[in-house]
XYZ file of C-alpha atoms in Angstrom:
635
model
C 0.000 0.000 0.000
C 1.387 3.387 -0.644
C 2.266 5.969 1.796
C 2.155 9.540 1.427
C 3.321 12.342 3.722
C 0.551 15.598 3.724
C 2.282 18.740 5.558
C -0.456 21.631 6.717
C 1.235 24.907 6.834
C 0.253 28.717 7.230
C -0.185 31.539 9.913
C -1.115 30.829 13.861
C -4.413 30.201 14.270
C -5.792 29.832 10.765
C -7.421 26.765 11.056
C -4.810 23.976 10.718
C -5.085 21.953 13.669
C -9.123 21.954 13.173
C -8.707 21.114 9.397
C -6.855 17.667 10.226
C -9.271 16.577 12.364
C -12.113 17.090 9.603
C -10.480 15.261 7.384
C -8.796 12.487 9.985
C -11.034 12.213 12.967
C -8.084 13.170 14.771
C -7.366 15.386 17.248
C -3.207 16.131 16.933
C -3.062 19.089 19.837
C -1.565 16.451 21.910
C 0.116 18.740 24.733
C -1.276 20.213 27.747
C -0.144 23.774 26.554
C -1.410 23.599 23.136
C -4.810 23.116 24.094
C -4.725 25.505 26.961
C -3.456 28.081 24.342
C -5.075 26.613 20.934
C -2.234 26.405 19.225
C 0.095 24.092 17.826
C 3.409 23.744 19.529
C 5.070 20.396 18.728
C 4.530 18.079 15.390
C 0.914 16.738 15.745
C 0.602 13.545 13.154
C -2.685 11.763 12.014
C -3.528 9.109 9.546
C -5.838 9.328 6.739
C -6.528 6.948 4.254
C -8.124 7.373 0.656
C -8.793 5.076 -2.102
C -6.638 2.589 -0.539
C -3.613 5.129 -0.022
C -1.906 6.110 3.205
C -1.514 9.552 4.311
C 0.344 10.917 7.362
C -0.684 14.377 7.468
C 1.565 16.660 9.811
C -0.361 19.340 11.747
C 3.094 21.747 11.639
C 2.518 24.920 14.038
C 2.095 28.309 12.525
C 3.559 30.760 15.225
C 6.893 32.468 14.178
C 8.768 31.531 16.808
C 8.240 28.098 16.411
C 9.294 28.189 12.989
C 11.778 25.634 13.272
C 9.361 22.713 14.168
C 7.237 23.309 10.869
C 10.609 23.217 9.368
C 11.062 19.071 11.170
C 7.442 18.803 9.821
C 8.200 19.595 6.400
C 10.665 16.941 6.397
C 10.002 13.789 4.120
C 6.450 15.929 3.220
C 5.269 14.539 -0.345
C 2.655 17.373 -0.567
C 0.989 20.260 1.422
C -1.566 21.974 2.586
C -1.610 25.648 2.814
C -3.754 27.248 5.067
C -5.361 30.670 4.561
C -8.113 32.010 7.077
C -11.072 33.410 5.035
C -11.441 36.348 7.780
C -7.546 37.039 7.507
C -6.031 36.291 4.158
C -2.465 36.372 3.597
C -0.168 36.843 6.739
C 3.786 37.537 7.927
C 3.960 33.420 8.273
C 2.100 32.513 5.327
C 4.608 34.178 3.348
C 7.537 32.361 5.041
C 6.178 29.309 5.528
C 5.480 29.569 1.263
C 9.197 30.224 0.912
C 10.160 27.576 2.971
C 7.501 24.782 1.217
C 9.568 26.285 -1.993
C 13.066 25.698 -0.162
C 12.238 22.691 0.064
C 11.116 21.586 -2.715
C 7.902 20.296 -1.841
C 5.905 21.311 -5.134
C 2.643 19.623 -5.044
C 0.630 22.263 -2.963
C -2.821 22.545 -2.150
C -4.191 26.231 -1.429
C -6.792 25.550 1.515
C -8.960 28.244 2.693
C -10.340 27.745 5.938
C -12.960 29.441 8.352
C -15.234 30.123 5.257
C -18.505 30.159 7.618
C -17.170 33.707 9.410
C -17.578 35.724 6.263
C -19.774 36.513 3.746
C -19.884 34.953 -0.365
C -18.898 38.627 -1.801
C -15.772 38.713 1.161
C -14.829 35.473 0.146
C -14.841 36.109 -3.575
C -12.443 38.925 -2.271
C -10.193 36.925 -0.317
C -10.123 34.663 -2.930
C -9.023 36.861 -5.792
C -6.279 38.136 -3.580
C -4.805 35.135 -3.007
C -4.569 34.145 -6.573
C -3.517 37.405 -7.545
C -0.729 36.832 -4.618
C 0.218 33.210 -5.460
C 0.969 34.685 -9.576
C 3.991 35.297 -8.255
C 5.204 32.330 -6.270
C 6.040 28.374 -7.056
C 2.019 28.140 -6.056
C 0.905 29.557 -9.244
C -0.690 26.306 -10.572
C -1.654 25.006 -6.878
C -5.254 24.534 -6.500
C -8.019 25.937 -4.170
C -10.345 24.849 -1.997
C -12.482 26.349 0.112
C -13.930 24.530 3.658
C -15.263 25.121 6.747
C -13.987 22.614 9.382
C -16.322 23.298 11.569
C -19.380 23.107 9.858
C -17.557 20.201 7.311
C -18.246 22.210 3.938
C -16.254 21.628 1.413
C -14.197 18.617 2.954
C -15.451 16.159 0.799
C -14.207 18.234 -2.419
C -10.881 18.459 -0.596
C -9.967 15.296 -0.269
C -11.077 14.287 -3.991
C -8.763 17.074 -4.493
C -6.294 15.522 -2.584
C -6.460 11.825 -3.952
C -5.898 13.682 -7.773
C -2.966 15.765 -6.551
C -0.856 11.964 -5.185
C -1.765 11.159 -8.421
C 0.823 13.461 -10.011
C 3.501 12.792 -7.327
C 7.276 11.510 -8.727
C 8.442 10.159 -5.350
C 12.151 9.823 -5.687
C 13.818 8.203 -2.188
C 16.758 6.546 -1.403
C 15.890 2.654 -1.055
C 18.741 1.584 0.249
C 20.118 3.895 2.405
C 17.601 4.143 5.719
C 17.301 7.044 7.659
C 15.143 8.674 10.303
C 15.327 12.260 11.537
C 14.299 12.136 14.969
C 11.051 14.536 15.669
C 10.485 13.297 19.305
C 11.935 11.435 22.134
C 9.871 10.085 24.822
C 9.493 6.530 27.008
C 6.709 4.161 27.513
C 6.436 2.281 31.051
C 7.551 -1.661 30.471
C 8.793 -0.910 26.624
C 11.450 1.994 27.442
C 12.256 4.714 24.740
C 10.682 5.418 21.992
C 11.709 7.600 18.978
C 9.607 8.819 16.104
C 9.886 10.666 12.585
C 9.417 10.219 8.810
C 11.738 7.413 7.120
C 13.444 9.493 3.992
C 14.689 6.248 2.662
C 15.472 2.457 2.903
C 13.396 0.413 5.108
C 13.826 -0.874 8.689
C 13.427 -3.767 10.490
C 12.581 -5.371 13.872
C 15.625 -6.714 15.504
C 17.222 -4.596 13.158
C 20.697 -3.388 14.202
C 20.501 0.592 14.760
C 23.218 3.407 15.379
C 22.076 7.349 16.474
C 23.819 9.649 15.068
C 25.578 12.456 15.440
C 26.768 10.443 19.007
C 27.548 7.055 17.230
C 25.032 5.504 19.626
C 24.304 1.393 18.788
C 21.102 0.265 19.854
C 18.383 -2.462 18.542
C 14.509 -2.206 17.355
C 12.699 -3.972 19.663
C 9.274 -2.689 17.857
C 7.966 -1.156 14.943
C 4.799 1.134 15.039
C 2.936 2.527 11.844
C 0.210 4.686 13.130
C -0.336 2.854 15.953
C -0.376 -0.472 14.141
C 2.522 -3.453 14.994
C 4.430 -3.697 12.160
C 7.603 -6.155 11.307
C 9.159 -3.497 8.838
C 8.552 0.028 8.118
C 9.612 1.871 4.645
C 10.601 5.173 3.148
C 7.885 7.667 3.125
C 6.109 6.411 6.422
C 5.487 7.663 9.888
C 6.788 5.685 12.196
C 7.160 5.055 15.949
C 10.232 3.010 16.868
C 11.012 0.953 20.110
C 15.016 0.786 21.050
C 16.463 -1.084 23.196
C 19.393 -0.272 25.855
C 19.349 3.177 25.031
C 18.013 5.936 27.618
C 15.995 8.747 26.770
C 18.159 11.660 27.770
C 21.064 10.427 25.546
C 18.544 10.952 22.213
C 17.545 14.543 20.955
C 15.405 15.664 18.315
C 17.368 16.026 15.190
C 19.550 13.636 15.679
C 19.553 10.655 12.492
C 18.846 6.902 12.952
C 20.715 4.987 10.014
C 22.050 1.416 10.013
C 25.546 1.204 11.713
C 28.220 2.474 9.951
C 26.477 3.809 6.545
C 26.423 7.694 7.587
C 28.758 9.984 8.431
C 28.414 13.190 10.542
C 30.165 16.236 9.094
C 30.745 19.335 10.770
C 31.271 20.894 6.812
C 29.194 20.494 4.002
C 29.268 21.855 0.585
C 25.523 23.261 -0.805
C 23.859 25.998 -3.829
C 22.116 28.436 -1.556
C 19.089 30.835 -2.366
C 18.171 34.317 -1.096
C 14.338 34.665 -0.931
C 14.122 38.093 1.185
C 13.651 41.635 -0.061
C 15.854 44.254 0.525
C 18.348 41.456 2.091
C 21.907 40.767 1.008
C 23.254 37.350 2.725
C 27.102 37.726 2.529
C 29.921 35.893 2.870
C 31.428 34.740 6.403
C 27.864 35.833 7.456
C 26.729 33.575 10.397
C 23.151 31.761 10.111
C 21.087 29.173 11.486
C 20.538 26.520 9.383
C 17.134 24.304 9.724
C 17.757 20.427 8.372
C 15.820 17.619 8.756
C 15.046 17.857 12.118
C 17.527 19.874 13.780
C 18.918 23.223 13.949
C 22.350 24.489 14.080
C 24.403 27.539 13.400
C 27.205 27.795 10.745
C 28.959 30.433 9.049
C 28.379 31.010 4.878
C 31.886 30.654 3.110
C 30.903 31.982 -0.348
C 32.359 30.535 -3.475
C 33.685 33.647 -5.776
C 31.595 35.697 -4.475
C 30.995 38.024 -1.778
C 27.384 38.418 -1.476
C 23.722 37.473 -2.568
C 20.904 39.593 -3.277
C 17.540 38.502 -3.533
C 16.269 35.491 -6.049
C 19.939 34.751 -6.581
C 21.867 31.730 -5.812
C 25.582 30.978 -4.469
C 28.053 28.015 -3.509
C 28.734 27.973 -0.571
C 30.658 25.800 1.540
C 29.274 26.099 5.355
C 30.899 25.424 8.232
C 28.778 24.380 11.247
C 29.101 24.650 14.888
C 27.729 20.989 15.507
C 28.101 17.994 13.344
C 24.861 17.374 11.318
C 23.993 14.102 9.335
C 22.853 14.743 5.814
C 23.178 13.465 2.338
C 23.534 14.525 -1.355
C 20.375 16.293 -2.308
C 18.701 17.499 1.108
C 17.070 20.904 1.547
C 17.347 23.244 3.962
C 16.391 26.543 5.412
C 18.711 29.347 6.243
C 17.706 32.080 9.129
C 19.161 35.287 9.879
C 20.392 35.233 13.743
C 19.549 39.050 14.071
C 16.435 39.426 13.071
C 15.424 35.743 13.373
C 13.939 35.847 9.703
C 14.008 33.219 7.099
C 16.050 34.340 4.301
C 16.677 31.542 2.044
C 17.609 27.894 2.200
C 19.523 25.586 -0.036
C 20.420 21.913 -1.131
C 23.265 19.874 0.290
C 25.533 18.928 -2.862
C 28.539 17.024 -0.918
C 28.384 16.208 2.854
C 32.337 15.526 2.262
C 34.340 18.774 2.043
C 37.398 18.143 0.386
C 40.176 21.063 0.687
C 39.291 23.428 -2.102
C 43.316 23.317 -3.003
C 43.102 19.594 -3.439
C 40.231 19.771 -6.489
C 41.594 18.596 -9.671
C 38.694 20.690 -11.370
C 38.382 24.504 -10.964
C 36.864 25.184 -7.377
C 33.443 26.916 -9.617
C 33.350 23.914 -11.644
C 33.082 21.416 -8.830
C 30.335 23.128 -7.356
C 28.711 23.314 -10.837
C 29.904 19.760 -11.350
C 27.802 18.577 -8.116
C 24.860 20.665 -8.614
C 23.792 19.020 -12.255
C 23.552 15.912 -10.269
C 24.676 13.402 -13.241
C 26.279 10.685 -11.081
C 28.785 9.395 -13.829
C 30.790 12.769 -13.681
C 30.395 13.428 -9.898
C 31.965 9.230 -9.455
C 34.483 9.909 -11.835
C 35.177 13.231 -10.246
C 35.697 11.497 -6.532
C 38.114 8.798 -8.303
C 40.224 11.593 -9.670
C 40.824 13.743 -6.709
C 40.869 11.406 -4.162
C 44.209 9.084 -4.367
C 42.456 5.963 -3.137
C 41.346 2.532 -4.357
C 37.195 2.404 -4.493
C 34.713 -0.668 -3.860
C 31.049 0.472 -4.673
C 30.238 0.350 -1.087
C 33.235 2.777 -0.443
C 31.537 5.063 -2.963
C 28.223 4.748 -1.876
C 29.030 5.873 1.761
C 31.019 9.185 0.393
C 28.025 9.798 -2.308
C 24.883 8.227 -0.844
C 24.116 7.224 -4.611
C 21.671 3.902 -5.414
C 24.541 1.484 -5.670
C 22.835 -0.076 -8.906
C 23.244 3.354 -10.501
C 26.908 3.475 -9.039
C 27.673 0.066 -11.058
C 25.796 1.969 -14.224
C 27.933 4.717 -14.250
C 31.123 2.768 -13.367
C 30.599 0.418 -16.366
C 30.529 3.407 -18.438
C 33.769 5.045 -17.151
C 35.185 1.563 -17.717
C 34.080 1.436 -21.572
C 34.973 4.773 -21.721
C 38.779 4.012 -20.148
C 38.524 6.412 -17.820
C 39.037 4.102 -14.668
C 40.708 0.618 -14.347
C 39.350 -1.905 -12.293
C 41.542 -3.853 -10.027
C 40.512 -7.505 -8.912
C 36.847 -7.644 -8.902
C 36.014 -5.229 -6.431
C 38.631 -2.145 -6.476
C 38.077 0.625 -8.846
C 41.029 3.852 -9.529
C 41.238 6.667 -12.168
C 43.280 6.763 -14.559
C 45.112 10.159 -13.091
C 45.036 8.505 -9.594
C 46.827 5.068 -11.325
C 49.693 7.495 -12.533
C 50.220 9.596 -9.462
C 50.179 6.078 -7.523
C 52.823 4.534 -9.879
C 54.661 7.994 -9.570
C 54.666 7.777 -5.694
C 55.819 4.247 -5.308
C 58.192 4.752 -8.018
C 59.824 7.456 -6.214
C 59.648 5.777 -2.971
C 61.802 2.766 -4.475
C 64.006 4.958 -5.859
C 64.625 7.231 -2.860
C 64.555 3.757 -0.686
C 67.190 2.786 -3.435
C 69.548 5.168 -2.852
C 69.567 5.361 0.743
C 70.284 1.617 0.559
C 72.629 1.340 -2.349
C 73.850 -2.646 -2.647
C 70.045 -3.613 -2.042
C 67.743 -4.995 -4.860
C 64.544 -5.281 -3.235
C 62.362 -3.403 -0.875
C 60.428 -4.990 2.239
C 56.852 -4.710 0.968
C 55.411 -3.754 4.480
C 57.983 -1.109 4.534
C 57.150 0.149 1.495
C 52.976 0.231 2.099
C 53.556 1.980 5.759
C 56.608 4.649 4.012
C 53.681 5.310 1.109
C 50.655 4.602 1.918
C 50.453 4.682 5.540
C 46.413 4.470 6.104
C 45.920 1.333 3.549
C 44.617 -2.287 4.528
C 46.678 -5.064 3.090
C 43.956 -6.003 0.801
C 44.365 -3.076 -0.782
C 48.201 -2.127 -1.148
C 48.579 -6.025 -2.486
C 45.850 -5.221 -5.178
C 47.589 -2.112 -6.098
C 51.041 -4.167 -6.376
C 49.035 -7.295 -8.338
C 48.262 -4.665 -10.800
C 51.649 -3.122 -11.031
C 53.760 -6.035 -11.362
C 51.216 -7.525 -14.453
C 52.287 -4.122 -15.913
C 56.280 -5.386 -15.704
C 56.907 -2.644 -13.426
C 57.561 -4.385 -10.135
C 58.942 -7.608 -9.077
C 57.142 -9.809 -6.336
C 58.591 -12.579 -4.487
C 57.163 -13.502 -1.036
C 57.683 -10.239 0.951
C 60.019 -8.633 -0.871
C 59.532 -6.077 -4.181
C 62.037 -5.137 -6.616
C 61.603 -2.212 -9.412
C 63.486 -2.866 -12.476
C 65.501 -5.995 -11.493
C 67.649 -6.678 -14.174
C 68.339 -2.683 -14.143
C 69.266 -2.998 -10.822
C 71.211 -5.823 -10.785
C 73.404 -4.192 -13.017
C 73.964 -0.882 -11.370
C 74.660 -2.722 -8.190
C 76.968 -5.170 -9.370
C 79.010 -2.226 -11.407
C 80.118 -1.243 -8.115
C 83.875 -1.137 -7.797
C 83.485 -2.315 -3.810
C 80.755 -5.333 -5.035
C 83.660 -6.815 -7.526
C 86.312 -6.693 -5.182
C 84.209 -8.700 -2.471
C 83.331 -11.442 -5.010
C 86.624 -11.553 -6.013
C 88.182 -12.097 -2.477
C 85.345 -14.390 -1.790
C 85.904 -16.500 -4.962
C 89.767 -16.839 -3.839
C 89.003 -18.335 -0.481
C 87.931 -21.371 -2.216
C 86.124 -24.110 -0.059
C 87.621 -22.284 3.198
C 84.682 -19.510 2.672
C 84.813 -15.950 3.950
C 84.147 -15.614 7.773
C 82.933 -11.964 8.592
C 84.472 -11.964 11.731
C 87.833 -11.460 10.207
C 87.084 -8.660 8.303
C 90.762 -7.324 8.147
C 90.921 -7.777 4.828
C 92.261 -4.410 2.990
C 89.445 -2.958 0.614
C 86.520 -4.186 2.436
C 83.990 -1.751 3.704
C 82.781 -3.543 6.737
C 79.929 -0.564 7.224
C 78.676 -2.166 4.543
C 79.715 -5.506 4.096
C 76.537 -6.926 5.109
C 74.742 -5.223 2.583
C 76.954 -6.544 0.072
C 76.904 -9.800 1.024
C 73.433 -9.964 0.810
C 72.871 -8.636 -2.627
C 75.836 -10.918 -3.658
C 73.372 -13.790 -2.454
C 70.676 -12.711 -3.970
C 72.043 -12.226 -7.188
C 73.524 -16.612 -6.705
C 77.137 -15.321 -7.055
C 77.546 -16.513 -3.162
C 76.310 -19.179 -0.988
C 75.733 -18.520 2.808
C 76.556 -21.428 4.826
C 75.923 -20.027 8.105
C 75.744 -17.154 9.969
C 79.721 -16.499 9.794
C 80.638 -17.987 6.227
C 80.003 -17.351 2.263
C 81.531 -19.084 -0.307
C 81.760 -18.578 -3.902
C 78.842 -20.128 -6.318
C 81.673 -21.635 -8.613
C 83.356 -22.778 -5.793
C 79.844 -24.722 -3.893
C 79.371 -26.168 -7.254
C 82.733 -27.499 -7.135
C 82.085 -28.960 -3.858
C 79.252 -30.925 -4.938
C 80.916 -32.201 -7.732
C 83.484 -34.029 -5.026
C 80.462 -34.844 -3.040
C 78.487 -36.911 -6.092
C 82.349 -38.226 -6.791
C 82.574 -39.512 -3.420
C 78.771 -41.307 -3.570
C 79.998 -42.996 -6.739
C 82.653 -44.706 -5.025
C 80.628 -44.962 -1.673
C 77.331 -45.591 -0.031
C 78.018 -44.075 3.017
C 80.460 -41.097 3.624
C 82.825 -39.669 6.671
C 83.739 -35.874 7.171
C 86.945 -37.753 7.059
C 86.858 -38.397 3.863
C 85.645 -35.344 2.638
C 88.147 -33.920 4.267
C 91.012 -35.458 2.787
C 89.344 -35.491 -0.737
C 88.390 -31.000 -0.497
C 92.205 -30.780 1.130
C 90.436 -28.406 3.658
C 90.397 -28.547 7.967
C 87.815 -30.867 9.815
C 86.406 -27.606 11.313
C 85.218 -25.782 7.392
C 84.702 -29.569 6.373
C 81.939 -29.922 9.170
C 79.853 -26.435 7.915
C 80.085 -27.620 4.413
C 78.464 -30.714 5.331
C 76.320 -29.515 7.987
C 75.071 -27.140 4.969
C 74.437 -29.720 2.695
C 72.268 -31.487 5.061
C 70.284 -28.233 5.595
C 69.219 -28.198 2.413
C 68.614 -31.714 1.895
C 71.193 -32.936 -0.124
C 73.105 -35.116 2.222
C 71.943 -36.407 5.590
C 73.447 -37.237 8.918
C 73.173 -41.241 10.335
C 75.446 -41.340 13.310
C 79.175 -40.924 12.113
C 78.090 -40.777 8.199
C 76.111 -39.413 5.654
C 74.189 -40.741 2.897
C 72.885 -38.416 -0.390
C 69.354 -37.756 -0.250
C 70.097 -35.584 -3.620
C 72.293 -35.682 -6.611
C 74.443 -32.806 -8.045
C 71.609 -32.657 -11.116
C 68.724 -32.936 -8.811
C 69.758 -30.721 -6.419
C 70.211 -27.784 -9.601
């Protein structure tokens, strides 16, 4: 069944409150004060049903200092009512509450006048005619008009057939997959605990469902759902709804705070919006300090102007504003902006990024990014956040920084794709094309700079070289990036270590003057090795003889055969040539006999063997050793 959201709005005392209960049955002064003073003073809600639709209609108060609450009631509204006393007219708050309706672009308006049993046919014809000659100028132009008495239930009837036509024509466009829930009151129920309620703008939610409050980061769980006073199991975008959490108190939950699923949204202290000026003979500048109304909360923030250093009425700006308290909002919600001194509404706006990035750090022009985020054409605005952001993307990452349907987030990254604008990595990582060359760039540089700080080594420690460039990355991802890099021939990957341009570097290495003079002293001690502790030899530098005896290793010009002692490659392949010699003529062999056959002391005999049973090519039975490996087998 479909759900609508009606909104009543217009001046104090014109007849709203008495309207929704003609039509509902419902009375929605629910507080002590309000009917003590006949007024509305806090969001009064109602059902109403019509041709098998659902309507919420919100009885939003008309006094001006309570603007801000028919600014929560206007949130989620999919049409409205305005009201218009037949003995008054047009008023102060009719006016703003019209330019707030237009703010936020809730179109689909009905033009109600009220209180038509206090006057006379010909003053009605007059009021009439002035508000149509009024509304000529305003968004309301096409709005239609009825005209009722509440109390004596004329004209109701033709109201609500007007009504059912007008959903008829309504385009609802909502987020279905990202829930939220601005919070419009906070109370408790004895035995069931708190209770929060507002209008779902998107997604759906679920009992047992998994909850987190926001801006405070607060986890809780739904223990119920209520639709109008109706159990439900799930509630969905566009519906009033009354919410049971659990392990949560009351005081630690304010209206205008956001329920969302955990994780999903993120509070921002900064967001980046077009603003409008709706006042006469008003100029909103820049570094001017406002309230802004959003969703359902207020806060104050101060207007930084893009280019520009003012607005004058029925013009618009960027502006990036910077707020006092961290809000929770996404790509494409309204607000209302109002002057601190006088407290006047004086224009409102649309949220185009809820992620300020530092104007410096935009790859476009800073008057083309707004621009670029106000036509609203995802495939651009994606592309856009994979250029100037140096990051690998999943759709989910995208979706939380955007807020975009995720199956129009794979649409528009298919086209980049075809397009060659992006690369994708794996199946899940996506990166620009300008964000793939400044990444190569940066770990290019870091080699090199790691290169020649470390001048006899060929490779690079790959954790060293993520937390040295790219500090904040998972695993996941800096192995995806390096995947992609070394199918390119740029890098070379074995186990943990990564070398840039091996054979290159090979060769500059071994061209060393210090690097030949090592192998060659090496290469002379013959089966005796090189011991490190007697490193008296003349041209050695022991600062960095490790170094080179590493790379020397690497490279298979030198075999380490324990922590002390390296001997030449030619000369360990002469070794095993005596050792596969020596199984020829025996089953079993003695260092003894090795001894006498390499001409060497028992002492160098006994690490050459012990080596070769390391590595599995002889092995040790009491006072012998047998081959487990030939000379060819072992190569």
């Amino acid at each position: 069944m479909e759900h609508l959201i009606i909104g009543t709005a217009g001046h104090v005392d014109h007849g709203k409150t008495e309207l929704v209960k003609a039509l509902t049955g419902c009375d929605t002064d629910r507080l002590k004060e309000e009917k003590q003073r006949g007024m509305t003073i806090e969001l009064g809600f109602a059902p109403f049903h019509l041709d098998g639709k659902i309507f919420s209609i919100v009885d939003v108060p008309g006094h001006e200092k309570l603007i801000k609450t028919m600014v929560s009631g206007a949130t989620g509204m999919d049409m409205a009512l305005l009201i218009i006393a037949a003995d008054e007219g047009i008023m102060p708050q009719t006016i703003e509450h019209i330019n707030i309706l237009s703010m936020l672009d809730i179109t689909n308006i009905i033009i109600v006048i009220t209180k038509i049993d206090l006057i006379n046919n010909e003053n009605l014809d007059n009021t009439t005619t002035k508000i149509k000659s009024f509304i000529k100028e305003t968004p309301l132009r096409e709005s239609p008009i009825c005209q009722v008495s509440s109390k004596l239930n004329i004209g109701i009837d033709n109201l609500k057939n007007t009504i059912l036509n007008q959903s008829k024509t309504i385009n609802k466009k909502r987020n279905a997959e990202l829930f939220r829930m601005p919070i419009d009151r906070v109370f408790t129920i004895k035995g069931h605990g708190t209770v929060v309620t507002g209008t779902i703008t998107g997604g759906k939610i679920t009992k047992d469902d998994h909850i987190e409050i926001l801006p405070n980061k607060i986890n809780s769980k739904v223990r119920g759902i209520q639709v109008h006073g109706s159990e439900m199991n799930k509630a969905y975008a566009g519906q009033r709804c009354a919410i049971n959490l659990t392990k949560v108190e009351k005081s630690s939950i304010n209206r205008g705070d956001v329920i969302g699923k955990p994780q999903e949204l993120s509070p921002t202290l900064s967001i980046d919006t077009v603003i409008y000026n709706l006042m006469d003979n008003y100029t909103i500048k820049h570094n001017q300090k406002v309230r802004i109304h959003i969703g359902t909360t207020e806060v104050q923030g101060k207007l930084k102007l893009i280019q520009q250093d003012q607005i004058e009425k029925n013009q618009k700006a960027y502006a990036r504003i910077r707020l006092e308290k961290p809000v929770t909002a996404v790509f494409g919600d309204k607000f209302i902006i109002r002057s601190l001194t006088p407290v006047i509404t004086i224009g409102g706006g649309r949220i185009l990024s809820h992620k300020s990035p530092k104007l410096s750090h935009l790859q476009t022009k800073t008057l083309d990014y707004f621009t670029l985020l106000e036509q609203a054409n995802p495939t651009p605005i994606i592309l856009n956040l994979l250029q100037t952001n140096h990051q690998l993307f999943t759709i989910d990452k995208i979706f939380k920084n955007l807020y975009i349907n995720r199956q129009t987030i794979y649409q528009s990254l298919s086209t980049l794709l075809n397009q060659q604008k992006i690369l994708k990595l794996t199946n899940k990582y996506y990166i620009s094309n300008e964000t793939n060359t400044y990444l190569k760039q940066l770990i290019i540089k870091s080699i090199e700079e790691y290169y020649q700080n470390n001048k006899y080594t060929i490779s690079i420690n790959k954790e060293t070289l993520r937390t040295k460039t790219f500090p904040k990355w998972n695993k996941d991802q800096f192995d995806t990036l390096l995947t992609q890099y070394k199918k390119n021939n740029l890098l070379s990957i074995s186990r943990d270590q990564i070398i840039m341009n091996k054979q290159q570097r090979i060769t500059q290495i071994y061209q060393h003057n210090q690097i030949n003079k090592l192998e060659q002293l090496i290469l002379k001690t013959n089966l005796q090795g090189f011991n490190t502790t007697n490193t008296t030899q003349p041209n050695i530098n022991t600062n960095q003889l490790n170094h080179q005896l590493k790379f020397l290793q690497q490279i298979d010009k030198i075999i380490k055969l324990n922590q002390t002692t390296y001997i030449h490659k030619t000369n360990y392949d002469n070794l095993l040539n005596h050792i596969n010699t020596l199984f020829t003529q025996h089953n079993k062999i003695t260092v003894q006999q090795v001894r006498d056959t390499l001409q060497i002391g028992r002492k160098q005999t006994i690490i050459l063997l012990e080596y070769l049973d390391q590595i599995g090519i002889t092995k040790r039975q009491n006072n012998h050793r047998i081959q487990l490996k030939t000379n060819k087998q072992n190569q």
